[in-house]
Structure formats: C-alpha cells, structure tokens
mmCIF file with all atom_site columns, C-alpha atoms in Angstrom:
data_model
loop_
_atom_site.group_PDB
_atom_site.id
_atom_site.type_symbol
_atom_site.label_atom_id
_atom_site.label_alt_id
_atom_site.label_comp_id
_atom_site.label_asym_id
_atom_site.label_entity_id
_atom_site.label_seq_id
_atom_site.pdbx_PDB_ins_code
_atom_site.Cartn_x
_atom_site.Cartn_y
_atom_site.Cartn_z
_atom_site.occupancy
_atom_site.B_iso_or_equiv
_atom_site.pdbx_formal_charge
_atom_site.auth_seq_id
_atom_site.auth_comp_id
_atom_site.auth_asym_id
_atom_site.auth_atom_id
_atom_site.pdbx_PDB_model_num
ATOM 1   C CA . MET A 1 1   ? 15.528  28.225 26.866 1.00 80.00 ? 1   MET A CA 1
ATOM 2   C CA . VAL A 1 2   ? 16.387  31.692 25.528 1.00 90.00 ? 2   VAL A CA 1
ATOM 3   C CA . PHE A 1 3   ? 14.049  33.193 22.924 1.00 94.00 ? 3   PHE A CA 1
ATOM 4   C CA . ASN A 1 4   ? 15.642  35.517 20.355 1.00 95.00 ? 4   ASN A CA 1
ATOM 5   C CA . CYS A 1 5   ? 13.389  38.524 19.747 1.00 96.00 ? 5   CYS A CA 1
ATOM 6   C CA . ILE A 1 6   ? 13.016  41.320 17.211 1.00 96.00 ? 6   ILE A CA 1
ATOM 7   C CA . ILE A 1 7   ? 10.986  44.486 17.709 1.00 97.00 ? 7   ILE A CA 1
ATOM 8   C CA . ILE A 1 8   ? 9.471   46.405 14.778 1.00 96.00 ? 8   ILE A CA 1
ATOM 9   C CA . ASP A 1 9   ? 7.674   49.677 15.496 1.00 95.00 ? 9   ASP A CA 1
ATOM 10  C CA . ASP A 1 10  ? 7.956   53.056 13.795 1.00 94.00 ? 10  ASP A CA 1
ATOM 11  C CA . GLU A 1 11  ? 7.681   54.879 17.143 1.00 94.00 ? 11  GLU A CA 1
ATOM 12  C CA . GLN A 1 12  ? 10.868  55.063 19.215 1.00 95.00 ? 12  GLN A CA 1
ATOM 13  C CA . PRO A 1 13  ? 9.116   55.215 22.633 1.00 96.00 ? 13  PRO A CA 1
ATOM 14  C CA . ALA A 1 14  ? 7.177   52.046 21.810 1.00 96.00 ? 14  ALA A CA 1
ATOM 15  C CA . ARG A 1 15  ? 10.383  50.246 20.808 1.00 96.00 ? 15  ARG A CA 1
ATOM 16  C CA . LYS A 1 16  ? 12.128  51.418 23.973 1.00 97.00 ? 16  LYS A CA 1
ATOM 17  C CA . LEU A 1 17  ? 9.273   50.203 26.165 1.00 97.00 ? 17  LEU A CA 1
ATOM 18  C CA . LEU A 1 18  ? 9.359   46.721 24.628 1.00 97.00 ? 18  LEU A CA 1
ATOM 19  C CA . GLU A 1 19  ? 13.148  46.604 24.924 1.00 97.00 ? 19  GLU A CA 1
ATOM 20  C CA . ASN A 1 20  ? 12.873  47.439 28.629 1.00 97.00 ? 20  ASN A CA 1
ATOM 21  C CA . TYR A 1 21  ? 10.214  44.794 29.134 1.00 97.00 ? 21  TYR A CA 1
ATOM 22  C CA . CYS A 1 22  ? 12.308  42.166 27.337 1.00 97.00 ? 22  CYS A CA 1
ATOM 23  C CA . ASN A 1 23  ? 15.369  43.034 29.444 1.00 96.00 ? 23  ASN A CA 1
ATOM 24  C CA . LYS A 1 24  ? 13.373  42.225 32.585 1.00 96.00 ? 24  LYS A CA 1
ATOM 25  C CA . VAL A 1 25  ? 12.718  38.649 31.423 1.00 95.00 ? 25  VAL A CA 1
ATOM 26  C CA . ASN A 1 26  ? 15.735  36.321 31.549 1.00 93.00 ? 26  ASN A CA 1
ATOM 27  C CA . GLU A 1 27  ? 14.491  34.083 28.725 1.00 93.00 ? 27  GLU A CA 1
ATOM 28  C CA . LEU A 1 28  ? 14.271  36.949 26.217 1.00 96.00 ? 28  LEU A CA 1
ATOM 29  C CA . ASN A 1 29  ? 17.177  38.197 24.111 1.00 95.00 ? 29  ASN A CA 1
ATOM 30  C CA . VAL A 1 30  ? 16.588  41.223 21.852 1.00 96.00 ? 30  VAL A CA 1
ATOM 31  C CA . VAL A 1 31  ? 18.728  40.805 18.730 1.00 93.00 ? 31  VAL A CA 1
ATOM 32  C CA . GLY A 1 32  ? 17.289  43.773 16.832 1.00 94.00 ? 32  GLY A CA 1
ATOM 33  C CA . SER A 1 33  ? 14.953  46.761 17.101 1.00 96.00 ? 33  SER A CA 1
ATOM 34  C CA . TYR A 1 34  ? 13.733  48.498 13.912 1.00 95.00 ? 34  TYR A CA 1
ATOM 35  C CA . LYS A 1 35  ? 11.505  51.422 12.990 1.00 93.00 ? 35  LYS A CA 1
ATOM 36  C CA . SER A 1 36  ? 10.701  49.872 9.591  1.00 91.00 ? 36  SER A CA 1
ATOM 37  C CA . ALA A 1 37  ? 9.637   46.325 8.787  1.00 91.00 ? 37  ALA A CA 1
ATOM 38  C CA . LEU A 1 38  ? 11.678  46.455 5.562  1.00 90.00 ? 38  LEU A CA 1
ATOM 39  C CA . ASP A 1 39  ? 14.866  47.048 7.574  1.00 90.00 ? 39  ASP A CA 1
ATOM 40  C CA . ALA A 1 40  ? 14.274  43.796 9.453  1.00 89.00 ? 40  ALA A CA 1
ATOM 41  C CA . PHE A 1 41  ? 13.391  41.656 6.439  1.00 87.00 ? 41  PHE A CA 1
ATOM 42  C CA . GLU A 1 42  ? 16.837  40.160 5.778  1.00 85.00 ? 42  GLU A CA 1
ATOM 43  C CA . ILE A 1 43  ? 17.660  39.298 9.386  1.00 86.00 ? 43  ILE A CA 1
ATOM 44  C CA . LEU A 1 44  ? 14.307  37.556 9.741  1.00 86.00 ? 44  LEU A CA 1
ATOM 45  C CA . LYS A 1 45  ? 14.877  35.551 6.567  1.00 79.00 ? 45  LYS A CA 1
ATOM 46  C CA . GLU A 1 46  ? 18.449  34.538 7.411  1.00 79.00 ? 46  GLU A CA 1
ATOM 47  C CA . ASN A 1 47  ? 18.342  33.974 11.185 1.00 81.00 ? 47  ASN A CA 1
ATOM 48  C CA . THR A 1 48  ? 16.334  31.933 13.668 1.00 83.00 ? 48  THR A CA 1
ATOM 49  C CA . ILE A 1 49  ? 14.080  34.448 15.391 1.00 90.00 ? 49  ILE A CA 1
ATOM 50  C CA . ASP A 1 50  ? 11.742  33.020 18.003 1.00 92.00 ? 50  ASP A CA 1
ATOM 51  C CA . ILE A 1 51  ? 9.519   36.032 18.751 1.00 95.00 ? 51  ILE A CA 1
ATOM 52  C CA . LEU A 1 52  ? 8.610   39.027 16.593 1.00 95.00 ? 52  LEU A CA 1
ATOM 53  C CA . PHE A 1 53  ? 6.941   42.017 18.265 1.00 96.00 ? 53  PHE A CA 1
ATOM 54  C CA . LEU A 1 54  ? 5.247   43.647 15.287 1.00 94.00 ? 54  LEU A CA 1
ATOM 55  C CA . ASP A 1 55  ? 3.411   46.965 15.063 1.00 93.00 ? 55  ASP A CA 1
ATOM 56  C CA . ILE A 1 56  ? 0.560   47.076 12.545 1.00 89.00 ? 56  ILE A CA 1
ATOM 57  C CA . GLN A 1 57  ? 0.157   50.710 11.462 1.00 87.00 ? 57  GLN A CA 1
ATOM 58  C CA . MET A 1 58  ? 3.517   51.770 9.935  1.00 88.00 ? 58  MET A CA 1
ATOM 59  C CA . PRO A 1 59  ? 4.353   54.160 7.049  1.00 86.00 ? 59  PRO A CA 1
ATOM 60  C CA . ASP A 1 60  ? 6.264   51.912 4.604  1.00 84.00 ? 60  ASP A CA 1
ATOM 61  C CA . ILE A 1 61  ? 4.307   48.681 4.944  1.00 88.00 ? 61  ILE A CA 1
ATOM 62  C CA . SER A 1 62  ? 1.758   47.550 7.516  1.00 86.00 ? 62  SER A CA 1
ATOM 63  C CA . GLY A 1 63  ? 2.674   44.783 9.921  1.00 87.00 ? 63  GLY A CA 1
ATOM 64  C CA . ILE A 1 64  ? -0.054  42.571 8.474  1.00 85.00 ? 64  ILE A CA 1
ATOM 65  C CA . ASP A 1 65  ? 1.138   43.027 4.881  1.00 87.00 ? 65  ASP A CA 1
ATOM 66  C CA . PHE A 1 66  ? 4.726   42.450 6.005  1.00 89.00 ? 66  PHE A CA 1
ATOM 67  C CA . LEU A 1 67  ? 3.751   39.204 7.704  1.00 83.00 ? 67  LEU A CA 1
ATOM 68  C CA . LYS A 1 68  ? 1.998   38.011 4.551  1.00 82.00 ? 68  LYS A CA 1
ATOM 69  C CA . LEU A 1 69  ? 5.173   38.774 2.607  1.00 82.00 ? 69  LEU A CA 1
ATOM 70  C CA . LEU A 1 70  ? 7.510   37.139 5.104  1.00 80.00 ? 70  LEU A CA 1
ATOM 71  C CA . LYS A 1 71  ? 5.470   33.969 5.845  1.00 73.00 ? 71  LYS A CA 1
ATOM 72  C CA . PRO A 1 72  ? 7.601   32.940 8.859  1.00 71.00 ? 72  PRO A CA 1
ATOM 73  C CA . GLN A 1 73  ? 7.509   29.229 9.622  1.00 69.00 ? 73  GLN A CA 1
ATOM 74  C CA . HIS A 1 74  ? 8.840   29.134 13.163 1.00 79.00 ? 74  HIS A CA 1
ATOM 75  C CA . THR A 1 75  ? 8.728   32.719 14.464 1.00 88.00 ? 75  THR A CA 1
ATOM 76  C CA . LYS A 1 76  ? 5.963   33.445 16.989 1.00 91.00 ? 76  LYS A CA 1
ATOM 77  C CA . ILE A 1 77  ? 4.184   36.727 16.210 1.00 91.00 ? 77  ILE A CA 1
ATOM 78  C CA . ILE A 1 78  ? 2.967   39.146 18.874 1.00 94.00 ? 78  ILE A CA 1
ATOM 79  C CA . PHE A 1 79  ? 1.167   42.125 17.327 1.00 91.00 ? 79  PHE A CA 1
ATOM 80  C CA . THR A 1 80  ? 1.487   45.491 19.109 1.00 91.00 ? 80  THR A CA 1
ATOM 81  C CA . THR A 1 81  ? -0.970  48.185 18.097 1.00 86.00 ? 81  THR A CA 1
ATOM 82  C CA . ALA A 1 82  ? -3.209  50.997 19.289 1.00 83.00 ? 82  ALA A CA 1
ATOM 83  C CA . TYR A 1 83  ? -6.130  49.722 17.202 1.00 76.00 ? 83  TYR A CA 1
ATOM 84  C CA . ARG A 1 84  ? -8.538  46.925 18.175 1.00 73.00 ? 84  ARG A CA 1
ATOM 85  C CA . GLY A 1 85  ? -9.938  46.530 14.666 1.00 69.00 ? 85  GLY A CA 1
ATOM 86  C CA . PHE A 1 86  ? -7.084  44.361 13.391 1.00 64.00 ? 86  PHE A CA 1
ATOM 87  C CA . ALA A 1 87  ? -7.414  41.647 16.042 1.00 55.00 ? 87  ALA A CA 1
ATOM 88  C CA . LEU A 1 88  ? -9.342  39.102 13.946 1.00 58.00 ? 88  LEU A CA 1
ATOM 89  C CA . GLU A 1 89  ? -7.056  39.402 10.931 1.00 62.00 ? 89  GLU A CA 1
ATOM 90  C CA . GLY A 1 90  ? -4.062  39.185 13.230 1.00 58.00 ? 90  GLY A CA 1
ATOM 91  C CA . PHE A 1 91  ? -5.184  35.893 14.751 1.00 60.00 ? 91  PHE A CA 1
ATOM 92  C CA . GLU A 1 92  ? -6.043  34.503 11.310 1.00 63.00 ? 92  GLU A CA 1
ATOM 93  C CA . LEU A 1 93  ? -2.372  35.098 10.444 1.00 68.00 ? 93  LEU A CA 1
ATOM 94  C CA . ASN A 1 94  ? -1.514  32.831 13.363 1.00 73.00 ? 94  ASN A CA 1
ATOM 95  C CA . ALA A 1 95  ? -0.396  35.517 15.798 1.00 82.00 ? 95  ALA A CA 1
ATOM 96  C CA . VAL A 1 96  ? 0.205   34.171 19.299 1.00 87.00 ? 96  VAL A CA 1
ATOM 97  C CA . ASP A 1 97  ? -1.122  37.337 20.914 1.00 89.00 ? 97  ASP A CA 1
ATOM 98  C CA . TYR A 1 98  ? -2.351  40.867 20.211 1.00 88.00 ? 98  TYR A CA 1
ATOM 99  C CA . LEU A 1 99  ? -1.184  43.616 22.593 1.00 91.00 ? 99  LEU A CA 1
ATOM 100 C CA . LEU A 1 100 ? -3.013  46.927 22.700 1.00 91.00 ? 100 LEU A CA 1
ATOM 101 C CA . LYS A 1 101 ? -1.034  50.104 23.407 1.00 91.00 ? 101 LYS A CA 1
ATOM 102 C CA . PRO A 1 102 ? -0.244  51.393 25.930 1.00 92.00 ? 102 PRO A CA 1
ATOM 103 C CA . ILE A 1 103 ? 1.113   47.957 26.796 1.00 95.00 ? 103 ILE A CA 1
ATOM 104 C CA . GLU A 1 104 ? 1.266   47.122 30.489 1.00 96.00 ? 104 GLU A CA 1
ATOM 105 C CA . PHE A 1 105 ? 3.980   44.827 31.803 1.00 97.00 ? 105 PHE A CA 1
ATOM 106 C CA . HIS A 1 106 ? 1.602   42.198 33.217 1.00 96.00 ? 106 HIS A CA 1
ATOM 107 C CA . ARG A 1 107 ? -0.084  41.919 29.803 1.00 95.00 ? 107 ARG A CA 1
ATOM 108 C CA . PHE A 1 108 ? 3.333   41.613 28.127 1.00 97.00 ? 108 PHE A CA 1
ATOM 109 C CA . LEU A 1 109 ? 4.229   38.756 30.488 1.00 96.00 ? 109 LEU A CA 1
ATOM 110 C CA . ARG A 1 110 ? 0.995   36.957 29.646 1.00 95.00 ? 110 ARG A CA 1
ATOM 111 C CA . ALA A 1 111 ? 1.900   37.085 25.937 1.00 94.00 ? 111 ALA A CA 1
ATOM 112 C CA . ILE A 1 112 ? 5.320   35.578 26.681 1.00 95.00 ? 112 ILE A CA 1
ATOM 113 C CA . GLU A 1 113 ? 3.667   32.779 28.657 1.00 93.00 ? 113 GLU A CA 1
ATOM 114 C CA . LYS A 1 114 ? 1.530   32.009 25.597 1.00 90.00 ? 114 LYS A CA 1
ATOM 115 C CA . VAL A 1 115 ? 4.692   31.708 23.499 1.00 91.00 ? 115 VAL A CA 1
ATOM 116 C CA . LYS A 1 116 ? 6.154   29.285 26.031 1.00 88.00 ? 116 LYS A CA 1
ATOM 117 C CA . GLU A 1 117 ? 2.965   27.191 26.003 1.00 84.00 ? 117 GLU A CA 1
ATOM 118 C CA . VAL A 1 118 ? 3.036   26.936 22.196 1.00 80.00 ? 118 VAL A CA 1
ATOM 119 C CA . HIS A 1 119 ? 6.697   25.928 22.287 1.00 75.00 ? 119 HIS A CA 1
ATOM 120 C CA . GLN A 1 120 ? 6.126   23.273 24.950 1.00 73.00 ? 120 GLN A CA 1
ATOM 121 C CA . LYS A 1 121 ? 3.103   21.869 23.109 1.00 66.00 ? 121 LYS A CA 1
ATOM 122 C CA . LYS A 1 122 ? 5.049   21.428 19.867 1.00 63.00 ? 122 LYS A CA 1
ATOM 123 C CA . GLU A 1 123 ? 7.911   19.769 21.744 1.00 59.00 ? 123 GLU A CA 1
ATOM 124 C CA . SER A 1 124 ? 5.488   17.312 23.369 1.00 55.00 ? 124 SER A CA 1
ATOM 125 C CA . ILE A 1 125 ? 3.925   16.558 19.980 1.00 53.00 ? 125 ILE A CA 1
ATOM 126 C CA . ALA A 1 126 ? 7.341   15.706 18.546 1.00 52.00 ? 126 ALA A CA 1
ATOM 127 C CA . VAL A 1 127 ? 8.169   13.390 21.471 1.00 52.00 ? 127 VAL A CA 1
ATOM 128 C CA . LYS A 1 128 ? 4.797   11.622 21.341 1.00 52.00 ? 128 LYS A CA 1
ATOM 129 C CA . ASP A 1 129 ? 5.043   11.141 17.582 1.00 50.00 ? 129 ASP A CA 1
ATOM 130 C CA . ALA A 1 130 ? 8.428   9.458  17.956 1.00 52.00 ? 130 ALA A CA 1
ATOM 131 C CA . GLU A 1 131 ? 6.947   6.871  20.317 1.00 66.00 ? 131 GLU A CA 1
ATOM 132 C CA . GLU A 1 132 ? 3.786   5.960  18.389 1.00 81.00 ? 132 GLU A CA 1
ATOM 133 C CA . THR A 1 133 ? 3.236   3.711  15.389 1.00 83.00 ? 133 THR A CA 1
ATOM 134 C CA . LEU A 1 134 ? 0.062   2.830  13.515 1.00 86.00 ? 134 LEU A CA 1
ATOM 135 C CA . LEU A 1 135 ? -0.782  -0.465 11.813 1.00 87.00 ? 135 LEU A CA 1
ATOM 136 C CA . ILE A 1 136 ? -2.267  0.332  8.390  1.00 91.00 ? 136 ILE A CA 1
ATOM 137 C CA . ARG A 1 137 ? -3.717  -2.404 6.175  1.00 88.00 ? 137 ARG A CA 1
ATOM 138 C CA . SER A 1 138 ? -3.629  -1.314 2.540  1.00 89.00 ? 138 SER A CA 1
ATOM 139 C CA . GLY A 1 139 ? -4.485  -3.854 -0.153 1.00 85.00 ? 139 GLY A CA 1
ATOM 140 C CA . LYS A 1 140 ? -2.911  -7.184 0.776  1.00 83.00 ? 140 LYS A CA 1
ATOM 141 C CA . LYS A 1 141 ? -0.114  -5.619 2.825  1.00 88.00 ? 141 LYS A CA 1
ATOM 142 C CA . GLN A 1 142 ? 0.171   -4.370 6.401  1.00 88.00 ? 142 GLN A CA 1
ATOM 143 C CA . TYR A 1 143 ? 2.403   -1.432 7.220  1.00 91.00 ? 143 TYR A CA 1
ATOM 144 C CA . ARG A 1 144 ? 3.586   -0.335 10.647 1.00 89.00 ? 144 ARG A CA 1
ATOM 145 C CA . VAL A 1 145 ? 3.964   3.385  10.109 1.00 91.00 ? 145 VAL A CA 1
ATOM 146 C CA . PRO A 1 146 ? 5.425   5.796  12.676 1.00 89.00 ? 146 PRO A CA 1
ATOM 147 C CA . VAL A 1 147 ? 2.765   8.395  13.412 1.00 87.00 ? 147 VAL A CA 1
ATOM 148 C CA . SER A 1 148 ? 5.376   11.117 12.880 1.00 88.00 ? 148 SER A CA 1
ATOM 149 C CA . GLU A 1 149 ? 5.603   10.083 9.187  1.00 92.00 ? 149 GLU A CA 1
ATOM 150 C CA . ILE A 1 150 ? 1.916   10.691 8.428  1.00 94.00 ? 150 ILE A CA 1
ATOM 151 C CA . LEU A 1 151 ? 1.589   14.078 6.710  1.00 95.00 ? 151 LEU A CA 1
ATOM 152 C CA . TYR A 1 152 ? -2.173  14.159 6.259  1.00 96.00 ? 152 TYR A CA 1
ATOM 153 C CA . ILE A 1 153 ? -5.178  11.907 5.677  1.00 96.00 ? 153 ILE A CA 1
ATOM 154 C CA . LYS A 1 154 ? -7.651  12.492 2.866  1.00 96.00 ? 154 LYS A CA 1
ATOM 155 C CA . SER A 1 155 ? -11.180 11.200 2.383  1.00 94.00 ? 155 SER A CA 1
ATOM 156 C CA . GLU A 1 156 ? -11.736 9.573  -1.023 1.00 92.00 ? 156 GLU A CA 1
ATOM 157 C CA . SER A 1 157 ? -15.299 8.277  -1.427 1.00 87.00 ? 157 SER A CA 1
ATOM 158 C CA . GLU A 1 158 ? -15.497 5.063  0.653  1.00 89.00 ? 158 GLU A CA 1
ATOM 159 C CA . TYR A 1 159 ? -11.772 5.144  1.409  1.00 92.00 ? 159 TYR A CA 1
ATOM 160 C CA . VAL A 1 160 ? -9.242  7.170  3.369  1.00 94.00 ? 160 VAL A CA 1
ATOM 161 C CA . ASN A 1 161 ? -5.799  7.869  1.986  1.00 95.00 ? 161 ASN A CA 1
ATOM 162 C CA . TYR A 1 162 ? -2.902  8.055  4.459  1.00 95.00 ? 162 TYR A CA 1
ATOM 163 C CA . VAL A 1 163 ? -0.192  10.220 2.851  1.00 96.00 ? 163 VAL A CA 1
ATOM 164 C CA . THR A 1 164 ? 3.162   9.415  4.467  1.00 95.00 ? 164 THR A CA 1
ATOM 165 C CA . GLN A 1 165 ? 6.770   10.484 4.141  1.00 92.00 ? 165 GLN A CA 1
ATOM 166 C CA . ASN A 1 166 ? 8.364   7.066  3.563  1.00 90.00 ? 166 ASN A CA 1
ATOM 167 C CA . HIS A 1 167 ? 5.522   4.728  2.551  1.00 90.00 ? 167 HIS A CA 1
ATOM 168 C CA . GLY A 1 168 ? 3.810   6.900  -0.032 1.00 92.00 ? 168 GLY A CA 1
ATOM 169 C CA . LYS A 1 169 ? -0.003  6.837  -0.138 1.00 94.00 ? 169 LYS A CA 1
ATOM 170 C CA . LEU A 1 170 ? -1.808  4.038  1.671  1.00 95.00 ? 170 LEU A CA 1
ATOM 171 C CA . LEU A 1 171 ? -5.453  3.600  0.682  1.00 94.00 ? 171 LEU A CA 1
ATOM 172 C CA . VAL A 1 172 ? -7.718  2.022  3.315  1.00 92.00 ? 172 VAL A CA 1
ATOM 173 C CA . HIS A 1 173 ? -11.445 1.280  3.255  1.00 89.00 ? 173 HIS A CA 1
ATOM 174 C CA . GLY A 1 174 ? -13.192 3.418  5.853  1.00 87.00 ? 174 GLY A CA 1
ATOM 175 C CA . ALA A 1 175 ? -14.535 6.830  6.815  1.00 88.00 ? 175 ALA A CA 1
ATOM 176 C CA . LEU A 1 176 ? -12.560 9.890  7.852  1.00 87.00 ? 176 LEU A CA 1
ATOM 177 C CA . LYS A 1 177 ? -14.743 10.429 10.933 1.00 83.00 ? 177 LYS A CA 1
ATOM 178 C CA . ASP A 1 178 ? -13.471 7.126  12.367 1.00 84.00 ? 178 ASP A CA 1
ATOM 179 C CA . VAL A 1 179 ? -9.784  7.814  11.774 1.00 84.00 ? 179 VAL A CA 1
ATOM 180 C CA . LEU A 1 180 ? -9.249  10.102 14.772 1.00 79.00 ? 180 LEU A CA 1
ATOM 181 C CA . ASN A 1 181 ? -10.158 7.225  17.094 1.00 76.00 ? 181 ASN A CA 1
ATOM 182 C CA . ASP A 1 182 ? -6.806  5.618  16.189 1.00 74.00 ? 182 ASP A CA 1
ATOM 183 C CA . LEU A 1 183 ? -4.777  8.831  16.341 1.00 78.00 ? 183 LEU A CA 1
ATOM 184 C CA . SER A 1 184 ? -3.675  11.296 18.978 1.00 66.00 ? 184 SER A CA 1
ATOM 185 C CA . THR A 1 185 ? -6.032  14.272 18.940 1.00 65.00 ? 185 THR A CA 1
ATOM 186 C CA . THR A 1 186 ? -3.186  16.502 20.167 1.00 72.00 ? 186 THR A CA 1
ATOM 187 C CA . THR A 1 187 ? -1.160  15.690 17.048 1.00 85.00 ? 187 THR A CA 1
ATOM 188 C CA . PHE A 1 188 ? -3.852  15.364 14.385 1.00 90.00 ? 188 PHE A CA 1
ATOM 189 C CA . HIS A 1 189 ? -6.720  17.700 13.720 1.00 92.00 ? 189 HIS A CA 1
ATOM 190 C CA . ARG A 1 190 ? -9.553  17.792 11.209 1.00 92.00 ? 190 ARG A CA 1
ATOM 191 C CA . ILE A 1 191 ? -9.584  20.987 9.125  1.00 95.00 ? 191 ILE A CA 1
ATOM 192 C CA . HIS A 1 192 ? -12.109 20.059 6.420  1.00 95.00 ? 192 HIS A CA 1
ATOM 193 C CA . ARG A 1 193 ? -14.646 17.344 5.666  1.00 93.00 ? 193 ARG A CA 1
ATOM 194 C CA . SER A 1 194 ? -11.997 15.798 3.406  1.00 95.00 ? 194 SER A CA 1
ATOM 195 C CA . TYR A 1 195 ? -8.792  16.351 5.429  1.00 96.00 ? 195 TYR A CA 1
ATOM 196 C CA . ILE A 1 196 ? -7.124  15.501 8.724  1.00 95.00 ? 196 ILE A CA 1
ATOM 197 C CA . VAL A 1 197 ? -3.647  17.002 9.097  1.00 95.00 ? 197 VAL A CA 1
ATOM 198 C CA . ASN A 1 198 ? -0.634  16.294 11.273 1.00 93.00 ? 198 ASN A CA 1
ATOM 199 C CA . LEU A 1 199 ? 0.009   19.518 13.217 1.00 92.00 ? 199 LEU A CA 1
ATOM 200 C CA . ALA A 1 200 ? 3.703   18.710 13.472 1.00 90.00 ? 200 ALA A CA 1
ATOM 201 C CA . HIS A 1 201 ? 4.081   18.908 9.665  1.00 92.00 ? 201 HIS A CA 1
ATOM 202 C CA . ILE A 1 202 ? 2.352   22.255 9.105  1.00 93.00 ? 202 ILE A CA 1
ATOM 203 C CA . SER A 1 203 ? 4.868   24.766 7.762  1.00 89.00 ? 203 SER A CA 1
ATOM 204 C CA . TYR A 1 204 ? 2.554   27.734 8.094  1.00 89.00 ? 204 TYR A CA 1
ATOM 205 C CA . VAL A 1 205 ? -1.089  28.812 8.143  1.00 90.00 ? 205 VAL A CA 1
ATOM 206 C CA . GLU A 1 206 ? -2.238  31.600 5.834  1.00 87.00 ? 206 GLU A CA 1
ATOM 207 C CA . GLY A 1 207 ? -5.844  32.766 5.976  1.00 86.00 ? 207 GLY A CA 1
ATOM 208 C CA . SER A 1 208 ? -8.000  29.687 5.412  1.00 90.00 ? 208 SER A CA 1
ATOM 209 C CA . ARG A 1 209 ? -5.232  27.376 4.195  1.00 92.00 ? 209 ARG A CA 1
ATOM 210 C CA . VAL A 1 210 ? -2.465  25.285 5.751  1.00 93.00 ? 210 VAL A CA 1
ATOM 211 C CA . HIS A 1 211 ? 0.841   24.473 4.068  1.00 94.00 ? 211 HIS A CA 1
ATOM 212 C CA . ILE A 1 212 ? 2.228   20.932 4.386  1.00 94.00 ? 212 ILE A CA 1
ATOM 213 C CA . ASN A 1 213 ? 5.129   19.504 2.398  1.00 89.00 ? 213 ASN A CA 1
ATOM 214 C CA . GLY A 1 214 ? 4.689   21.933 -0.509 1.00 87.00 ? 214 GLY A CA 1
ATOM 215 C CA . GLU A 1 215 ? 0.895   21.498 -0.708 1.00 92.00 ? 215 GLU A CA 1
ATOM 216 C CA . LEU A 1 216 ? -1.927  23.798 0.388  1.00 93.00 ? 216 LEU A CA 1
ATOM 217 C CA . PHE A 1 217 ? -5.074  22.497 2.090  1.00 95.00 ? 217 PHE A CA 1
ATOM 218 C CA . PRO A 1 218 ? -8.329  24.371 2.812  1.00 95.00 ? 218 PRO A CA 1
ATOM 219 C CA . ILE A 1 219 ? -9.649  25.044 6.304  1.00 95.00 ? 219 ILE A CA 1
ATOM 220 C CA . SER A 1 220 ? -13.436 25.024 6.205  1.00 94.00 ? 220 SER A CA 1
ATOM 221 C CA . GLU A 1 221 ? -15.465 27.396 8.368  1.00 92.00 ? 221 GLU A CA 1
ATOM 222 C CA . THR A 1 222 ? -16.914 24.383 10.227 1.00 91.00 ? 222 THR A CA 1
ATOM 223 C CA . TYR A 1 223 ? -13.512 23.451 11.660 1.00 91.00 ? 223 TYR A CA 1
ATOM 224 C CA . LYS A 1 224 ? -11.663 26.789 11.560 1.00 90.00 ? 224 LYS A CA 1
ATOM 225 C CA . VAL A 1 225 ? -12.325 28.054 15.088 1.00 87.00 ? 225 VAL A CA 1
ATOM 226 C CA . ASP A 1 226 ? -11.356 24.748 16.755 1.00 87.00 ? 226 ASP A CA 1
ATOM 227 C CA . PHE A 1 227 ? -8.289  24.407 14.551 1.00 89.00 ? 227 PHE A CA 1
ATOM 228 C CA . LEU A 1 228 ? -6.978  27.915 15.338 1.00 85.00 ? 228 LEU A CA 1
ATOM 229 C CA . LYS A 1 229 ? -7.317  27.148 19.044 1.00 80.00 ? 229 LYS A CA 1
ATOM 230 C CA . VAL A 1 230 ? -5.039  24.090 18.871 1.00 82.00 ? 230 VAL A CA 1
ATOM 231 C CA . TRP A 1 231 ? -2.617  25.602 16.373 1.00 77.00 ? 231 TRP A CA 1
ATOM 232 C CA . LYS A 1 232 ? -1.779  28.710 18.424 1.00 64.00 ? 232 LYS A CA 1
#
C-alpha cells in the first residue's frame, strides 16, 4: 500500500529533510509540502491524506491548534518539533508518533512502522467484525446482531443498552463488566464506567472524548491510558 503524505513546517530545511526521508521509502508518496498549516487546510479537507508530518511551533497557527481545527478522521498524525514539552498534548490528540528535531532516519522509519501497525490493526478489526455475530435477548425477542453493527454499549442501572446501526437500542438485563466476556477485546474497549465503545466506529478522539455516529462520549481517567494504547 502507498501512503499519501503531507509535510507542514515553517522551516525549509526541515521540510527538505522529511521530503528526502519520504523519497527513500517506497510506500510513501509526498503530495504536498507547506510552510504554513493554513496553506494545507483545503487539500487536507478535500483529499484522502494518510500521513501528516506536522510541526508544532509555527508563526500563523500552531500545529496543535491546527489539528484541533481540522479534526482529521483518517489521517495519521506524526508531530515534528524541537520541543519535548508538547508530547503529552500531542498524544492526547491521537498522534501516532512525536519526532524530536533533529530527526534521524532510523527514528523516522520507526514512526512509519507505527503507522503501518495502526493501519493493519484497523483492517483486522474490520475483517473480524464481518465474521462475528452476537445473540442478544431483549424483551421477548432474540436478535442475531453482527458485531460490526454495534456502535456502543451503555450501562443503565441494572441493564445494559446495546446501541446498534440497524436494530436500534436493545436493552438487556446485566452488568457492563460482564459484557466484554462476549465481545472481542480488540474491537471493543471500555472508556468509562458507563460506556464500552466499538473502536471501528470511532470517528475521532479529541481530548477526553470520543466521537461516534454524531455523539460524544467521555473517557474517564481510570480507562484513558489503556484506551489510548489500543487506539493508536
């Protein structure tokens, strides 16, 4: 697979270095290189970009603020910066990696391998979902629901509510802590005492919230570290 890449950095030598690195890797295709994040905004909104190499400290708008504005759903973010202090915020914005300048080629290659791992994991999730179904007894009816159709599961007192794409909401007596026993832990993950989410349906993660099907769900501190590990 070829990954389409964009480079954003206000320093020309830094852009040139990343371009040279990308040209050495057959799977990478640089479709644009910009000194300002604002110059790249339209192409990122209108085209499928797989990898964005994004500097943080820039004159017009910082890379972090730009990412919050853009909210990319599928683009993998690799931050490039001379400052260590932004690492935590960068990972909270779902960056795949965080490269410190001066960037060495072996470290660049490791970041690309991380992108490939994320891509392969999401592909395997999609394949596994297509093969699995779950028998859900709600009221007097039984539903055989493809796992891929379950958006999220919510705890409601003594019940759990399976929210699905094609069967609506299916209320079942039980506890949320027992639900994961019936589900693939590579596809579903608990993010809060009240929520289990299907990783395959997450549009994006912003701070301490995930976006699924037009709704926002909180990530509690108890589950945040483990969730960020499986989401990256």
